[in-house]
mmCIF file with all atom_site columns, C-alpha atoms in Angstrom:
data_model
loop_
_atom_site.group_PDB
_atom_site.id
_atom_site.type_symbol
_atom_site.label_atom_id
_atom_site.label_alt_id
_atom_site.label_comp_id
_atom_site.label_asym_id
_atom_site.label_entity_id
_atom_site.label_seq_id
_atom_site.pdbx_PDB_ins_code
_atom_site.Cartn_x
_atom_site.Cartn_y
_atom_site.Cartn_z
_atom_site.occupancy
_atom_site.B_iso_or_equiv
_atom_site.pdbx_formal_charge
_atom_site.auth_seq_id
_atom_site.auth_comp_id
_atom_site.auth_asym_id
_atom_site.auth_atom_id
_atom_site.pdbx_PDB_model_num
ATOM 1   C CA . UNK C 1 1   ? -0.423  -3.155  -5.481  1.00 91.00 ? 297 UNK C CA 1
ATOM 2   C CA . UNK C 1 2   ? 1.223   -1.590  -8.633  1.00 89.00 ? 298 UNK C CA 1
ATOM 3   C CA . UNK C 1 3   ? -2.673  -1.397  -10.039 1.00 92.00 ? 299 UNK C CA 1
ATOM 4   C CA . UNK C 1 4   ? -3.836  0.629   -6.478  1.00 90.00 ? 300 UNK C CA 1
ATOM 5   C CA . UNK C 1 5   ? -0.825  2.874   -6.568  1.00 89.00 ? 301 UNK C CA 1
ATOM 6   C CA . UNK C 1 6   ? -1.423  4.639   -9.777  1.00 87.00 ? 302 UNK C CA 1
ATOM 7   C CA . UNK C 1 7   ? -4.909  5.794   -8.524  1.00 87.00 ? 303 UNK C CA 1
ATOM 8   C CA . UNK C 1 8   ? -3.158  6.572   -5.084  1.00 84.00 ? 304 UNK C CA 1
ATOM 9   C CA . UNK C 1 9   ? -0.575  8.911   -6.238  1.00 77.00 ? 305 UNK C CA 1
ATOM 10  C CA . UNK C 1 10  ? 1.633   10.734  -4.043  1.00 84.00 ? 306 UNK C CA 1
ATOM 11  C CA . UNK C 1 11  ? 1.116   13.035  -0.585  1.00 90.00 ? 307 UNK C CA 1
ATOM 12  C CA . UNK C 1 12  ? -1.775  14.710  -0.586  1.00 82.00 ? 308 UNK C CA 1
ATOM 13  C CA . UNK C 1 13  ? -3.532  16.423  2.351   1.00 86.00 ? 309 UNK C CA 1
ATOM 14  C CA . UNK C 1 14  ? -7.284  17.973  1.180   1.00 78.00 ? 310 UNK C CA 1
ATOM 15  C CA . UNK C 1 15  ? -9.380  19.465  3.138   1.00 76.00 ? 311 UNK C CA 1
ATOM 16  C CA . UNK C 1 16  ? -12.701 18.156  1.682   1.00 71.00 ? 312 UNK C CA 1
ATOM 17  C CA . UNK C 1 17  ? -10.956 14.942  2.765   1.00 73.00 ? 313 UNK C CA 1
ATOM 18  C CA . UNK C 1 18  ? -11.977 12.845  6.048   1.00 73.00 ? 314 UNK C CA 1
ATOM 19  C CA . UNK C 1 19  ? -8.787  11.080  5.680   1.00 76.00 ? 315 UNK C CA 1
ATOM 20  C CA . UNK C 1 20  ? -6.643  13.624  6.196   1.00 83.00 ? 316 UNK C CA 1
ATOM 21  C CA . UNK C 1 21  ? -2.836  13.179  5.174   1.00 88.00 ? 317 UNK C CA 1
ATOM 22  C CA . UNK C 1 22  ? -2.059  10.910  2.552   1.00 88.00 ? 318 UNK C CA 1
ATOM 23  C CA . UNK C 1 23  ? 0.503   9.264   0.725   1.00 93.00 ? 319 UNK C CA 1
ATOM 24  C CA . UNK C 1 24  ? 0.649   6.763   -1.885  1.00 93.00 ? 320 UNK C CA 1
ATOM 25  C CA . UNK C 1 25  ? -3.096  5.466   -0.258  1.00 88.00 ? 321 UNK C CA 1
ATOM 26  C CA . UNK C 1 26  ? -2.191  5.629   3.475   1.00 92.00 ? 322 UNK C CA 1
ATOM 27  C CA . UNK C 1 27  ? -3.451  8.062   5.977   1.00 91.00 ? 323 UNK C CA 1
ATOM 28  C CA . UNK C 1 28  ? -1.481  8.865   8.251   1.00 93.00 ? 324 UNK C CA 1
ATOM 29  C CA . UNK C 1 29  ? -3.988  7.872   11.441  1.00 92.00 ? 325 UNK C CA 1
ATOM 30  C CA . UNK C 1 30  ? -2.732  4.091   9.585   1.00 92.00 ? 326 UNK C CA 1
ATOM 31  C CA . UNK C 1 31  ? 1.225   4.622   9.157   1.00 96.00 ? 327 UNK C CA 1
ATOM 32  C CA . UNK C 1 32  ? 1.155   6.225   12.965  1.00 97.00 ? 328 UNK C CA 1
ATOM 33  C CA . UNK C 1 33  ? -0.466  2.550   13.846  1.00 96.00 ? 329 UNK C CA 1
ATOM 34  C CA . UNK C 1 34  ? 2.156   0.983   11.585  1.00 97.00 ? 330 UNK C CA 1
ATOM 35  C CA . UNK C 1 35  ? 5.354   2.671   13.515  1.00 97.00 ? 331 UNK C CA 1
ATOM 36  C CA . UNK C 1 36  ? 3.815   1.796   16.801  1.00 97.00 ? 332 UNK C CA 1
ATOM 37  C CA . UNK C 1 37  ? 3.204   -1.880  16.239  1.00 95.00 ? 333 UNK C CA 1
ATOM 38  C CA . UNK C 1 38  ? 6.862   -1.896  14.782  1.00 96.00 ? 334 UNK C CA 1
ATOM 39  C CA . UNK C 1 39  ? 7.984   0.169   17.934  1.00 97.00 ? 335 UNK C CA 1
ATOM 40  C CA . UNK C 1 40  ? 9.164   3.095   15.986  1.00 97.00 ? 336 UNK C CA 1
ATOM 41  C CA . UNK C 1 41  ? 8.470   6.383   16.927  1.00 97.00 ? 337 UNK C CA 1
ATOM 42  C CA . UNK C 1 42  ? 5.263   8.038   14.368  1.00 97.00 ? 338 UNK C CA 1
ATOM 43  C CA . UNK C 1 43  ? 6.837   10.451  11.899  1.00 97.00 ? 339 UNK C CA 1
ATOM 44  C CA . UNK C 1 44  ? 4.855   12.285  9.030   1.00 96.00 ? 340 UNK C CA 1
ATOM 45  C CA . UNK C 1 45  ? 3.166   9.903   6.440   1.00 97.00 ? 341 UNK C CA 1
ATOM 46  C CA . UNK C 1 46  ? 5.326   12.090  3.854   1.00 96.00 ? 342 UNK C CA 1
ATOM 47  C CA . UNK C 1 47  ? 8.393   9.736   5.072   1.00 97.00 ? 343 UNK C CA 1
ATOM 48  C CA . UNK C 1 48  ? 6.578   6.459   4.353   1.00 97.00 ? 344 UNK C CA 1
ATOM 49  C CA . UNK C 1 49  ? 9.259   3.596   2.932   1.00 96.00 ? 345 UNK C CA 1
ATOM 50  C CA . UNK C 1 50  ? 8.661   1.480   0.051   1.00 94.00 ? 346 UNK C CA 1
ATOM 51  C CA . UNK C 1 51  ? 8.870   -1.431  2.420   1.00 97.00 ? 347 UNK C CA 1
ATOM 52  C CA . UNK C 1 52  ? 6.778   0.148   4.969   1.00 97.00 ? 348 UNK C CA 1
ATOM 53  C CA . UNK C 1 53  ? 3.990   0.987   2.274   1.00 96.00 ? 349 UNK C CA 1
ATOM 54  C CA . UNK C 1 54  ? 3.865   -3.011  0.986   1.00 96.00 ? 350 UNK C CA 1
ATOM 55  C CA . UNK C 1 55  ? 3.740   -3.914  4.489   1.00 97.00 ? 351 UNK C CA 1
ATOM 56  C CA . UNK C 1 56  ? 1.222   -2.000  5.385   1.00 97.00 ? 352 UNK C CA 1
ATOM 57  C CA . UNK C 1 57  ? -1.313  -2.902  2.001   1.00 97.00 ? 353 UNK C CA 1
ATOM 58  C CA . UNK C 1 58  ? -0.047  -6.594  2.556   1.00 97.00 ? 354 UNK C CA 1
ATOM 59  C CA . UNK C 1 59  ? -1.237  -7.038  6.231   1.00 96.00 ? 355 UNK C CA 1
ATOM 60  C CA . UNK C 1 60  ? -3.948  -4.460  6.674   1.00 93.00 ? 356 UNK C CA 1
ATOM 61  C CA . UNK C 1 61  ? -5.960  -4.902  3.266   1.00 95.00 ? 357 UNK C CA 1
ATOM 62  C CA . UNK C 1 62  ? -4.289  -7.360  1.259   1.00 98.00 ? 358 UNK C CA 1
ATOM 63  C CA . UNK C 1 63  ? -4.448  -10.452 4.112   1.00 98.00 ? 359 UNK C CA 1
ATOM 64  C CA . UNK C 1 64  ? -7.797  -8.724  5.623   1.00 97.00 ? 360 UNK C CA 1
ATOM 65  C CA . UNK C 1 65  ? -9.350  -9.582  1.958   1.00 98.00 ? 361 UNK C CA 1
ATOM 66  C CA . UNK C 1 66  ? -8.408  -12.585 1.644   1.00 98.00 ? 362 UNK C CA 1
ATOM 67  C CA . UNK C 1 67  ? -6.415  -11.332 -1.552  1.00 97.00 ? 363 UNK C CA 1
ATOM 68  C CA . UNK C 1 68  ? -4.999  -14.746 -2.019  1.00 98.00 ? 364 UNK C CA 1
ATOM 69  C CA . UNK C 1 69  ? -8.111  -17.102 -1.988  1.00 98.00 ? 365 UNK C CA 1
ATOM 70  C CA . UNK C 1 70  ? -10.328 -14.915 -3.991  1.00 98.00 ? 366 UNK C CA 1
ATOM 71  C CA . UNK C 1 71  ? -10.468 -15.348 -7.946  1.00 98.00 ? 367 UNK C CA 1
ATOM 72  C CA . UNK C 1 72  ? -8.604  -13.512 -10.716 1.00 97.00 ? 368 UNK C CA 1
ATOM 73  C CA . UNK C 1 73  ? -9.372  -9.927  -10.600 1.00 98.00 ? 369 UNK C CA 1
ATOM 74  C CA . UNK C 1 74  ? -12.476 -9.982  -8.228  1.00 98.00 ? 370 UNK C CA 1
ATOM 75  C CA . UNK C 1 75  ? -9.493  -9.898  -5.852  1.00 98.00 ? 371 UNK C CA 1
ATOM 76  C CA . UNK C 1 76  ? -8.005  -6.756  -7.234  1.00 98.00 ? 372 UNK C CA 1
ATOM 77  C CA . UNK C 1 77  ? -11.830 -5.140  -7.185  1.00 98.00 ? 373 UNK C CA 1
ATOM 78  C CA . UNK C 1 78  ? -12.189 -5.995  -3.832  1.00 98.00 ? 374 UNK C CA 1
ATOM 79  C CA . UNK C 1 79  ? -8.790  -4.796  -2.824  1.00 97.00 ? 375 UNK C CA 1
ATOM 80  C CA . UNK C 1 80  ? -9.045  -1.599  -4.363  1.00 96.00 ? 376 UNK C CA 1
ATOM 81  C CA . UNK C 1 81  ? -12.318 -1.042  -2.806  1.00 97.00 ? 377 UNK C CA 1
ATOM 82  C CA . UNK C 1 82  ? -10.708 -1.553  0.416   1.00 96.00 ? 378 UNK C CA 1
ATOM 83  C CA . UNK C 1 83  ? -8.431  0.700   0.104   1.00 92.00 ? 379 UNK C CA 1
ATOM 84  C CA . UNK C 1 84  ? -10.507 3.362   -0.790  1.00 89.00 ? 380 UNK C CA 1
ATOM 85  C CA . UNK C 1 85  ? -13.404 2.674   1.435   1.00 92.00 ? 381 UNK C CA 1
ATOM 86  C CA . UNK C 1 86  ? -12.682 0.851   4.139   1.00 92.00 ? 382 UNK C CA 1
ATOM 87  C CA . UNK C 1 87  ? -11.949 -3.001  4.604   1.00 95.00 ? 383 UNK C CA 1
ATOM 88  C CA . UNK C 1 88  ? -15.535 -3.902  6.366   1.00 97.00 ? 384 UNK C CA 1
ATOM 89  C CA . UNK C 1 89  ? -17.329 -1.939  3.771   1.00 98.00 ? 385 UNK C CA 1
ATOM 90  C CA . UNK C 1 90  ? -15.438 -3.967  1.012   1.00 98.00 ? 386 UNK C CA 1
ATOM 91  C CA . UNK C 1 91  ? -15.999 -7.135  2.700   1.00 98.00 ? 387 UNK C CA 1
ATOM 92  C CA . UNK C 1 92  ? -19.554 -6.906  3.354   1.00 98.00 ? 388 UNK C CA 1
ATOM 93  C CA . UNK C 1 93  ? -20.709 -5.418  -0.442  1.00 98.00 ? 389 UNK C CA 1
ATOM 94  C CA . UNK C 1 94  ? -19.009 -8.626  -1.810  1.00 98.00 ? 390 UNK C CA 1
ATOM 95  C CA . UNK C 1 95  ? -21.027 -10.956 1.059   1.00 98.00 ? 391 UNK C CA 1
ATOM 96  C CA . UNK C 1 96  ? -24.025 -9.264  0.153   1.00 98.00 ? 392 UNK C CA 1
ATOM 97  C CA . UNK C 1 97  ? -23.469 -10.004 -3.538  1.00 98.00 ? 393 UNK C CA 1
ATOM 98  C CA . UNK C 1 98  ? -23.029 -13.638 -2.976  1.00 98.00 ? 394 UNK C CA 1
ATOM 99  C CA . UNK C 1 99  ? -25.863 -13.783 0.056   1.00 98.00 ? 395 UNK C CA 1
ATOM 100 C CA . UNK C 1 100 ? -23.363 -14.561 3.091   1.00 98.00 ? 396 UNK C CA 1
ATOM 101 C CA . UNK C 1 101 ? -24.072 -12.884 6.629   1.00 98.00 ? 397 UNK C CA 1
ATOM 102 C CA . UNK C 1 102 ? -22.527 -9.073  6.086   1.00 97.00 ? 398 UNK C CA 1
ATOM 103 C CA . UNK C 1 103 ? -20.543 -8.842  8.959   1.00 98.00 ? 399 UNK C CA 1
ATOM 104 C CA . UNK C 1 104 ? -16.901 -7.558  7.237   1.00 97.00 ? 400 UNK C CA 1
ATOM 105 C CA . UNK C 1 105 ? -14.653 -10.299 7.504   1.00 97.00 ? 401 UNK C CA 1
ATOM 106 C CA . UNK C 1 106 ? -13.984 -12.369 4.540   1.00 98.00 ? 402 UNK C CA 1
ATOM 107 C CA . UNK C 1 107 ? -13.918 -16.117 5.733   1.00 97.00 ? 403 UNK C CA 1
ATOM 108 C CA . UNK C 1 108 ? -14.798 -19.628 4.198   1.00 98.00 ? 404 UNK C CA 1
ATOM 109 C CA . UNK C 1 109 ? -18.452 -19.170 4.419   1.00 98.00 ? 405 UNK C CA 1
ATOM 110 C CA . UNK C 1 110 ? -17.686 -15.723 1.661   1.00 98.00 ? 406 UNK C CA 1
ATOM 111 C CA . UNK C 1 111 ? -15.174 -17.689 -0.002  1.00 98.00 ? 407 UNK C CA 1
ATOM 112 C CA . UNK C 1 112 ? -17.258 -20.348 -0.922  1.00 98.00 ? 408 UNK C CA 1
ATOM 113 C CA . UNK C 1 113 ? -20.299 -18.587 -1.979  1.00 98.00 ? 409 UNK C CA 1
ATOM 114 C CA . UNK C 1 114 ? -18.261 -16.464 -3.723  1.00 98.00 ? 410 UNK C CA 1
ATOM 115 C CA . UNK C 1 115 ? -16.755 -19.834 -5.828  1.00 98.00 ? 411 UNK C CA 1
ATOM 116 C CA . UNK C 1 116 ? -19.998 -20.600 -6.921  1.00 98.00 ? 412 UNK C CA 1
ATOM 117 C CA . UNK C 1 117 ? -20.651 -17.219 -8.527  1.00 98.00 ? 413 UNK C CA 1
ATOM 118 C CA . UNK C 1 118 ? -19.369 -16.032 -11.881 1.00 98.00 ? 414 UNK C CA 1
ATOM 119 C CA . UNK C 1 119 ? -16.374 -14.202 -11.449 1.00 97.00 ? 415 UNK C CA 1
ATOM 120 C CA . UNK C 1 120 ? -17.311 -11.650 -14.041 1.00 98.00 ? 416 UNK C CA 1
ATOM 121 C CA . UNK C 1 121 ? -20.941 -10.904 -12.974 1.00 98.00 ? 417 UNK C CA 1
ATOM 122 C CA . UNK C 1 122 ? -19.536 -10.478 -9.034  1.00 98.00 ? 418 UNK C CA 1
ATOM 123 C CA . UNK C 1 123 ? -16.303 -7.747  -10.848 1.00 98.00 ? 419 UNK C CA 1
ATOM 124 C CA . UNK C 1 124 ? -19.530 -5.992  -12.442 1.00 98.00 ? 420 UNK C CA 1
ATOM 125 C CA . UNK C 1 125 ? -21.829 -5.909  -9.332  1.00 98.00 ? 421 UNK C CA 1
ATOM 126 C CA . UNK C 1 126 ? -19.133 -5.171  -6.595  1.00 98.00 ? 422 UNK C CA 1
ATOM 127 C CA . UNK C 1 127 ? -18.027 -2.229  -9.002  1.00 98.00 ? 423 UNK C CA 1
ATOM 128 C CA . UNK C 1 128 ? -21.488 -0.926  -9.315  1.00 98.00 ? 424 UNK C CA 1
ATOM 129 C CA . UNK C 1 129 ? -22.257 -1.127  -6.184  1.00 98.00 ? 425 UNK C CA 1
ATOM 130 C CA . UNK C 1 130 ? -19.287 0.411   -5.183  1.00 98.00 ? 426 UNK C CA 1
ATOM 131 C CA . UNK C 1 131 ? -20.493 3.365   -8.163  1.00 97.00 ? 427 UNK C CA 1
ATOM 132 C CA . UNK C 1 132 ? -23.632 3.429   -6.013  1.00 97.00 ? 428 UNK C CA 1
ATOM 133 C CA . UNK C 1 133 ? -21.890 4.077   -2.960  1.00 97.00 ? 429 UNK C CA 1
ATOM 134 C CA . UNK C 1 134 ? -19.588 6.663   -3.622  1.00 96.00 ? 430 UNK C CA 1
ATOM 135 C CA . UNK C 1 135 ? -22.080 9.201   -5.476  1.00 96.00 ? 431 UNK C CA 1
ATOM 136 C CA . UNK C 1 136 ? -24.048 8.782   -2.020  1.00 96.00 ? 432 UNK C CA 1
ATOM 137 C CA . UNK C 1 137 ? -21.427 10.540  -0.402  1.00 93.00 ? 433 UNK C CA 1
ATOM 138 C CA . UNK C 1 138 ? -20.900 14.257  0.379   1.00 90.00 ? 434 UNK C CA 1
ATOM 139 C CA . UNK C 1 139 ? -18.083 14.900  -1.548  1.00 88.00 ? 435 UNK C CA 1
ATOM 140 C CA . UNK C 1 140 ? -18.839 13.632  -4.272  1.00 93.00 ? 436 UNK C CA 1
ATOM 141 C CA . UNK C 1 141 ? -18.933 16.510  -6.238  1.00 90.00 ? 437 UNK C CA 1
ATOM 142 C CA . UNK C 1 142 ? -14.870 17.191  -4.794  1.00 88.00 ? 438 UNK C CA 1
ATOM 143 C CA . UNK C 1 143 ? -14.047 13.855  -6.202  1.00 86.00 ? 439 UNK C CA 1
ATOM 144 C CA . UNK C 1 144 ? -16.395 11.734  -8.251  1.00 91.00 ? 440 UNK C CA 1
ATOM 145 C CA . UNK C 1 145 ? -14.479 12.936  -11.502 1.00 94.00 ? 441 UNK C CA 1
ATOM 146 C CA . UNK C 1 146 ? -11.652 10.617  -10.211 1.00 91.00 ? 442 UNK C CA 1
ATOM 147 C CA . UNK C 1 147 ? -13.588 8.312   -8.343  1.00 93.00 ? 443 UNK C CA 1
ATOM 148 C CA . UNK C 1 148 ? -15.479 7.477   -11.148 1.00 96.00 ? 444 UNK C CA 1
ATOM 149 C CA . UNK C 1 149 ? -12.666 6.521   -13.700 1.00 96.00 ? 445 UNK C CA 1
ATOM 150 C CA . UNK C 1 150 ? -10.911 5.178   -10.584 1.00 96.00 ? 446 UNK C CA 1
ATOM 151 C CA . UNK C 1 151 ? -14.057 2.695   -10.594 1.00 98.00 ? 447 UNK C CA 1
ATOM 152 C CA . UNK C 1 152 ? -14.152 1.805   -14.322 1.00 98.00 ? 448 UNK C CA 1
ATOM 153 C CA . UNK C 1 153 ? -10.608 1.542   -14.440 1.00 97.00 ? 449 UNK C CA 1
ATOM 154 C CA . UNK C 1 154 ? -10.060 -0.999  -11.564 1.00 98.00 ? 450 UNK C CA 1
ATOM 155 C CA . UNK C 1 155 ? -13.720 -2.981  -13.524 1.00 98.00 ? 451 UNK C CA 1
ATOM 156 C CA . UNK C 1 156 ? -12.127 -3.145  -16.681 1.00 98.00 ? 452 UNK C CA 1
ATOM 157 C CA . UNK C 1 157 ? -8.588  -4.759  -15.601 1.00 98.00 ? 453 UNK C CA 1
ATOM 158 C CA . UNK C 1 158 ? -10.241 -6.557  -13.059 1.00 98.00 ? 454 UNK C CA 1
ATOM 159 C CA . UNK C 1 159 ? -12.622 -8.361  -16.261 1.00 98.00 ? 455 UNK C CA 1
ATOM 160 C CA . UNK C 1 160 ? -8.926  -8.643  -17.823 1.00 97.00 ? 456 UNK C CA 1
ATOM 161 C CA . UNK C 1 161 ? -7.078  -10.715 -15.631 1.00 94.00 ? 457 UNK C CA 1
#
């Protein structure tokens, strides 16, 4: 999580943004679900805990990934591809990679295939594809600086670990 958070940074609401208010990585469409499942009124995202924020990236990205069962560093790619893009989008770019129906969850069927792939060459991929991905999108040109080292930064301690 420490890894995610120093690409996340602090609030931030842009308006070249779909996601709208931010802090530290979570919208605040996400924290509002948050309060209500913990049966707290929704406050702004600007408020988020410390607790709350590990909370949320443990149970809505960290468990969604499979974070636990994946190898060393392919399981920090994946999560920080999740967290900028979208679990199911994550999820299916890795089963695609190791040739697994592409339907977003991350089960034993992935985790397999992905155990009988080199953990290095899937890090590479996943980041490229991700790459791929991300100059395809419209605002690219607002953010593709950041994205971009963002993308090689995550690749290169991922390769580390």
């Amino acid at each position: 999580l420490s890894l995610v958070l120093v690409h996340e940074g602090g609030y931030v609401n842009h308006p070249s943004d779909p996601g709208g208010a931010t802090n530290k990585g979570v919208t605040q469409a996400v924290y509002d679900t948050y309060r209500r499942r913990q049966g707290k009124p929704t406050q702004s995202v600007k408020h988020i805990t410390a607790a709350e924020l590990v909370a949320i990236y443990r149970r809505d990205y960290w468990d969604k990934i499979k974070g636990d069962d994946l190898p060393a560093g392919l399981d920090y790619a994946v999560f920080d591809f999740a967290v900028n893009s979208g679990i199911t989008r994550a999820a299916q770019y890795l089963q695609r990679l190791v040739g697994v129906k592409d339907d977003g969850k991350i089960g034993p069927k992935t985790l397999e295939a992905v155990s009988m792939h080199d953990r290095k060459q899937l890090i590479n991929r996943l980041c490229d594809k991700r790459l791929s991905f991300l100059r395809g999108l419209g605002t690219f040109s607002v953010f593709g600086k950041g994205w971009t080292r963002r993308v090689e930064d995550v690749r290169a301690k991922a390769l580390a670990a």
